[in-house]
PDB file of C-alpha atoms in Angstrom:
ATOM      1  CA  UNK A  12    -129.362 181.450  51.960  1.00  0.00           C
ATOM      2  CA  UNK A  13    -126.157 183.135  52.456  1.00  0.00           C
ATOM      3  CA  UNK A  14    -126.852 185.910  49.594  1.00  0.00           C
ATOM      4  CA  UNK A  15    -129.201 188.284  51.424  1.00  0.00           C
ATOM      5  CA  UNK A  16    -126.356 187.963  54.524  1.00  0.00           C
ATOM      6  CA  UNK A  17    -123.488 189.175  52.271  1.00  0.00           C
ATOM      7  CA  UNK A  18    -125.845 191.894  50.693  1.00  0.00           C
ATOM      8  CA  UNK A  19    -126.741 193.470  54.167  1.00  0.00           C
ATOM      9  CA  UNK A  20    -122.947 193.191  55.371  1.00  0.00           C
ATOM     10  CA  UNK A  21    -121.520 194.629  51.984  1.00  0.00           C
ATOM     11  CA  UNK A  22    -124.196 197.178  52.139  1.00  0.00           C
ATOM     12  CA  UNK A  23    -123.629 198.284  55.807  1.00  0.00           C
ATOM     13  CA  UNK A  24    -119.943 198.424  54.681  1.00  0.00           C
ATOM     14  CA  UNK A  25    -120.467 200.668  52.233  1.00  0.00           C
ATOM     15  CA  UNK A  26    -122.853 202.839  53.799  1.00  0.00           C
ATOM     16  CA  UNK A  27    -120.270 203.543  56.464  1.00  0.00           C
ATOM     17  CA  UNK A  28    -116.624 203.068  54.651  1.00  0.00           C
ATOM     18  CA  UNK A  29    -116.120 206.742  54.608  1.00  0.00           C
ATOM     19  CA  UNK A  30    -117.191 207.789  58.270  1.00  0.00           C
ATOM     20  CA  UNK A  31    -115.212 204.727  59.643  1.00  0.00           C
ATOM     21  CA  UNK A  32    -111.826 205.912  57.607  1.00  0.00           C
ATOM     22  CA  UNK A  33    -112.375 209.841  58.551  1.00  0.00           C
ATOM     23  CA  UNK A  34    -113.374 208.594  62.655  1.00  0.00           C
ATOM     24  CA  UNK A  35    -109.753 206.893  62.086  1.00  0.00           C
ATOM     25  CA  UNK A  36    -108.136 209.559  60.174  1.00  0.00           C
ATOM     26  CA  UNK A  37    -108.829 212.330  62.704  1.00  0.00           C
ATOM     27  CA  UNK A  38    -107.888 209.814  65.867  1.00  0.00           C
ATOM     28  CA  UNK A  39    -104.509 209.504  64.325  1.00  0.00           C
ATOM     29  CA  UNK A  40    -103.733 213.321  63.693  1.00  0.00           C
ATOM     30  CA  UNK A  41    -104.107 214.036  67.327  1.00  0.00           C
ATOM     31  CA  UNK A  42    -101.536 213.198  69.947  1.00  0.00           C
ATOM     32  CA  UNK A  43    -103.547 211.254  72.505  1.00  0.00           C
ATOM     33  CA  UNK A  44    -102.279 208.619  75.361  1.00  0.00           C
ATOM     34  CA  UNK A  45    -103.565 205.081  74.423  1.00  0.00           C
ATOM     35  CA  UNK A  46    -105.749 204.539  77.141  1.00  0.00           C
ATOM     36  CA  UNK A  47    -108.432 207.501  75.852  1.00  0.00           C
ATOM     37  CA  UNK A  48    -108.490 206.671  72.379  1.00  0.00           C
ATOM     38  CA  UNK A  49    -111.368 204.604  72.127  1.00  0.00           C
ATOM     39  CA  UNK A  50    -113.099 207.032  74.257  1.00  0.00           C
ATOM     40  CA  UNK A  51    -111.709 209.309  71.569  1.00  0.00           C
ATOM     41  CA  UNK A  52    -113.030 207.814  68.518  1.00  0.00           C
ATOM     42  CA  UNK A  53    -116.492 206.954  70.270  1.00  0.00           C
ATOM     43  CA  UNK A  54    -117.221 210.001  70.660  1.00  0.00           C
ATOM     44  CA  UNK A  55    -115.731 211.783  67.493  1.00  0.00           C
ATOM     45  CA  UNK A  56    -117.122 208.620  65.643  1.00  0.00           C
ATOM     46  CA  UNK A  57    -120.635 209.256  67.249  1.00  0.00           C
ATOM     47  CA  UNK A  58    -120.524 213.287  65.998  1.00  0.00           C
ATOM     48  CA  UNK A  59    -119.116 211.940  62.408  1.00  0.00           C
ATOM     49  CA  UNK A  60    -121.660 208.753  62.084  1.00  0.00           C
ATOM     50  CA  UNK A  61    -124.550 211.523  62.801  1.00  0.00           C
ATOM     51  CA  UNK A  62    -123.477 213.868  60.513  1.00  0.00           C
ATOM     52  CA  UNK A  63    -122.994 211.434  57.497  1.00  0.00           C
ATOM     53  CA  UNK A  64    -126.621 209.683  58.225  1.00  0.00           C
ATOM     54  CA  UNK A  65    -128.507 213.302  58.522  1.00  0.00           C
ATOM     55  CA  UNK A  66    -126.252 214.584  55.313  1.00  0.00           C
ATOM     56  CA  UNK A  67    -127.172 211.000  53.484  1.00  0.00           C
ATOM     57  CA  UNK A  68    -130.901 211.870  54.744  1.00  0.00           C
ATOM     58  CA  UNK A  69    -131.046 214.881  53.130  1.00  0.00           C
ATOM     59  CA  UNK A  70    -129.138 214.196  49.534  1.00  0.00           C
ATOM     60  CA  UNK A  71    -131.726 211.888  49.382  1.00  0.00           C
ATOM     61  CA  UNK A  72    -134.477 214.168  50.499  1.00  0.00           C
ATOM     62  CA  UNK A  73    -133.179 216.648  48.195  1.00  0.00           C
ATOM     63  CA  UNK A  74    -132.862 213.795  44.948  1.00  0.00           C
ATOM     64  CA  UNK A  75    -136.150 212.118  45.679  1.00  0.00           C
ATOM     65  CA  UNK A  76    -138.750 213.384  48.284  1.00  0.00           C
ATOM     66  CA  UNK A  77    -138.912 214.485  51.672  1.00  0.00           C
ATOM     67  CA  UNK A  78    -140.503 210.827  52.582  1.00  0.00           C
ATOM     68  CA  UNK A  79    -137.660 208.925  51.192  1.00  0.00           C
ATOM     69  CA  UNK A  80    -135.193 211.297  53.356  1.00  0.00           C
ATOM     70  CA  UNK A  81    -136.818 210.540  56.611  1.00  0.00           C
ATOM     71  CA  UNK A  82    -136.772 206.788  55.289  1.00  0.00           C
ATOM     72  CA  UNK A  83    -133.284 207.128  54.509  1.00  0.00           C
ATOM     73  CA  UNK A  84    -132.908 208.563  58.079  1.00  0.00           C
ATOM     74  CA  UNK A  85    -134.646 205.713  60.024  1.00  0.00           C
ATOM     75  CA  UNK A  86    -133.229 202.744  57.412  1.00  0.00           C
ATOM     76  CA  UNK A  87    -129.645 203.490  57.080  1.00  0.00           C
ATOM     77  CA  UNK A  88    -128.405 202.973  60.611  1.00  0.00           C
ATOM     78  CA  UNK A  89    -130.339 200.009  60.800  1.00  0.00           C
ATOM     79  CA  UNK A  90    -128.919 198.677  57.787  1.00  0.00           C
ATOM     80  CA  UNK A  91    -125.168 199.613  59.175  1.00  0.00           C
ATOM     81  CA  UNK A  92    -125.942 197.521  62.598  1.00  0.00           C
ATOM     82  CA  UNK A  93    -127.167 194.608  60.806  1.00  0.00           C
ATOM     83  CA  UNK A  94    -124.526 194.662  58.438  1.00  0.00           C
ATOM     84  CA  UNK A  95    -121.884 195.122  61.623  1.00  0.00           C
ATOM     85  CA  UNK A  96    -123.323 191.887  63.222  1.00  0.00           C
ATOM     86  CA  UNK A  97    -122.936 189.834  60.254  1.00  0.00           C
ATOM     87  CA  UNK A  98    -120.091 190.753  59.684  1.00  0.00           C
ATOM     88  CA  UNK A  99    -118.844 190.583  63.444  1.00  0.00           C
ATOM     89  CA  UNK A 100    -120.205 187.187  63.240  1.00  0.00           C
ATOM     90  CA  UNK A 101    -118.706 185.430  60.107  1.00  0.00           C
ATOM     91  CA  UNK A 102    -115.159 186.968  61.750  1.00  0.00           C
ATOM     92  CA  UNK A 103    -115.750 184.913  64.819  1.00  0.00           C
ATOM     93  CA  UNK A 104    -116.693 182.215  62.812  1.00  0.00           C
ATOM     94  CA  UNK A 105    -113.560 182.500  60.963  1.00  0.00           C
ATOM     95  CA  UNK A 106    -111.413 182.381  64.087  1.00  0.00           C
ATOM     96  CA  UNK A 107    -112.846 179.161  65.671  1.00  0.00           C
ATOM     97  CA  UNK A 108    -112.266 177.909  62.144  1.00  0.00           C
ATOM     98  CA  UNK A 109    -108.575 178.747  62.167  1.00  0.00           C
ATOM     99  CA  UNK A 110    -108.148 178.043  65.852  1.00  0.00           C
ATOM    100  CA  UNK A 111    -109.840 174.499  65.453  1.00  0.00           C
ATOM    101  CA  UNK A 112    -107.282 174.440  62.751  1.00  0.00           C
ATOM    102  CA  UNK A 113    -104.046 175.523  64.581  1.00  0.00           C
ATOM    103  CA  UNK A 114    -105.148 173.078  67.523  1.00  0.00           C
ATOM    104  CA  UNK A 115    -105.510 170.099  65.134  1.00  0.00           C
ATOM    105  CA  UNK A 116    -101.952 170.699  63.652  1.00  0.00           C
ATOM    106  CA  UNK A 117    -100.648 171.204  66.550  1.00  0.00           C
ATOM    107  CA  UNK A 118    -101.278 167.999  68.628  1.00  0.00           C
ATOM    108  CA  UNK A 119     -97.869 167.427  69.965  1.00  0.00           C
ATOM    109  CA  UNK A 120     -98.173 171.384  71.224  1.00  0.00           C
ATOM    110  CA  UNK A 121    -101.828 171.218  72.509  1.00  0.00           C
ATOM    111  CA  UNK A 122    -100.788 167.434  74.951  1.00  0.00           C
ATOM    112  CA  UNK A 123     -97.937 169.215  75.865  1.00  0.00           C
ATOM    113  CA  UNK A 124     -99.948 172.458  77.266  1.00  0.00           C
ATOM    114  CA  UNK A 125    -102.167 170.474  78.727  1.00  0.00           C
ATOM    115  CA  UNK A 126     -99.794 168.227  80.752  1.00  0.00           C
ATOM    116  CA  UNK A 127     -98.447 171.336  81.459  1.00  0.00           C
ATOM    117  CA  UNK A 128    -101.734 172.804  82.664  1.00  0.00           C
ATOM    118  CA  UNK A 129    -102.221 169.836  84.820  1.00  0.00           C
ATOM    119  CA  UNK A 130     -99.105 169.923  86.944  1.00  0.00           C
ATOM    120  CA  UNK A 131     -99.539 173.658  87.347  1.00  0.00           C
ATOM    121  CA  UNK A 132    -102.923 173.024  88.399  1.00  0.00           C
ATOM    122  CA  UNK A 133    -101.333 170.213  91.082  1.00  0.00           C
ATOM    123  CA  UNK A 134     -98.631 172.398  92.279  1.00  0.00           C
ATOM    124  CA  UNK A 135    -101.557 175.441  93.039  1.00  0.00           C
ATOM    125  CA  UNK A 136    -103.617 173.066  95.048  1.00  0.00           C
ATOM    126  CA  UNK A 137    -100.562 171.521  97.137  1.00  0.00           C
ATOM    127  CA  UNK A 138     -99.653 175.392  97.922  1.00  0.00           C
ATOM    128  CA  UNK A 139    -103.486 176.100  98.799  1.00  0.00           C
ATOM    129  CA  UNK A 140    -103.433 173.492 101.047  1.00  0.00           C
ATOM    130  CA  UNK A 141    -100.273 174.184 103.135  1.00  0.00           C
ATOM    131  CA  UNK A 142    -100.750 177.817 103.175  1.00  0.00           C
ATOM    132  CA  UNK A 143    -104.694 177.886 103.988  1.00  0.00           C
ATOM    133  CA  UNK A 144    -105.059 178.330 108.067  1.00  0.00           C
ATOM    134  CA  UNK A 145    -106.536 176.095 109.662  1.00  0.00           C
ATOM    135  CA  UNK A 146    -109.472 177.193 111.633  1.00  0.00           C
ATOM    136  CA  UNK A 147    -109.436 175.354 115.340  1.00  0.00           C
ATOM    137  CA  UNK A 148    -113.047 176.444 115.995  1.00  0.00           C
TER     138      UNK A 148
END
């Protein structure tokens, strides 16, 4: 069912919550133009992601055994992806189910778009047409 779903994407939320916010946090601080920011916090995020898995690694390497570490190591981005993907998928879900909405209260709206569209779509062919030479091969 749905349960084991919302487990992994809570628990890939958690596991990450705090490199996510401190990825943002340091972005933010520094005075950069808008275009490299996501170059920015890919890379920063990459350096802060790897730290927090290796330092999660080795609490638990440290609490329980050297073989639960190197679990913790292999398991915990795994579980973070997985969780992402739910997660990235119950949000597109979410906003066909609110455009569907919108698009069925909006009737009157959506015909007139689409007559709209249509003539548009006329006019662009008519101006094809003239303006496309004519090849007297």
């Amino acid at each position: 069912g749905v349960a084991p779903w919302m487990a992994l994407a809570l628990a890939g939320w958690l596991l990450f919550v705090i490199p996510y916010r401190l990825t943002g946090m340091v972005v933010d601080r520094v005075a950069l133009e808008r275009d490299t920011r996501s170059t920015w916090k890919l890379l920063l995020g990459g350096a802060i992601y790897s730290v927090w898995v290796v330092g999660l690694a080795v609490a638990v390497g440290r609490w329980r055994g050297m073989w639960l570490g190197l679990l913790t190591l292999g398991l915990v981005p795994v579980v973070g992806m997985l969780g992402l993907l739910v997660r990235e998928r119950w949000r597109g879900a979410w906003v066909d189910v609110r455009r569907w909405g919108l698009l069925r209260s909006r009737r009157r709206l959506v015909d007139t778009l689409r007559m709209a569209q249509h003539r548009l779509g006329q006019r662009l062919d008519q101006l094809f047409e003239h303006h496309t030479p004519r090849g007297d091969a």
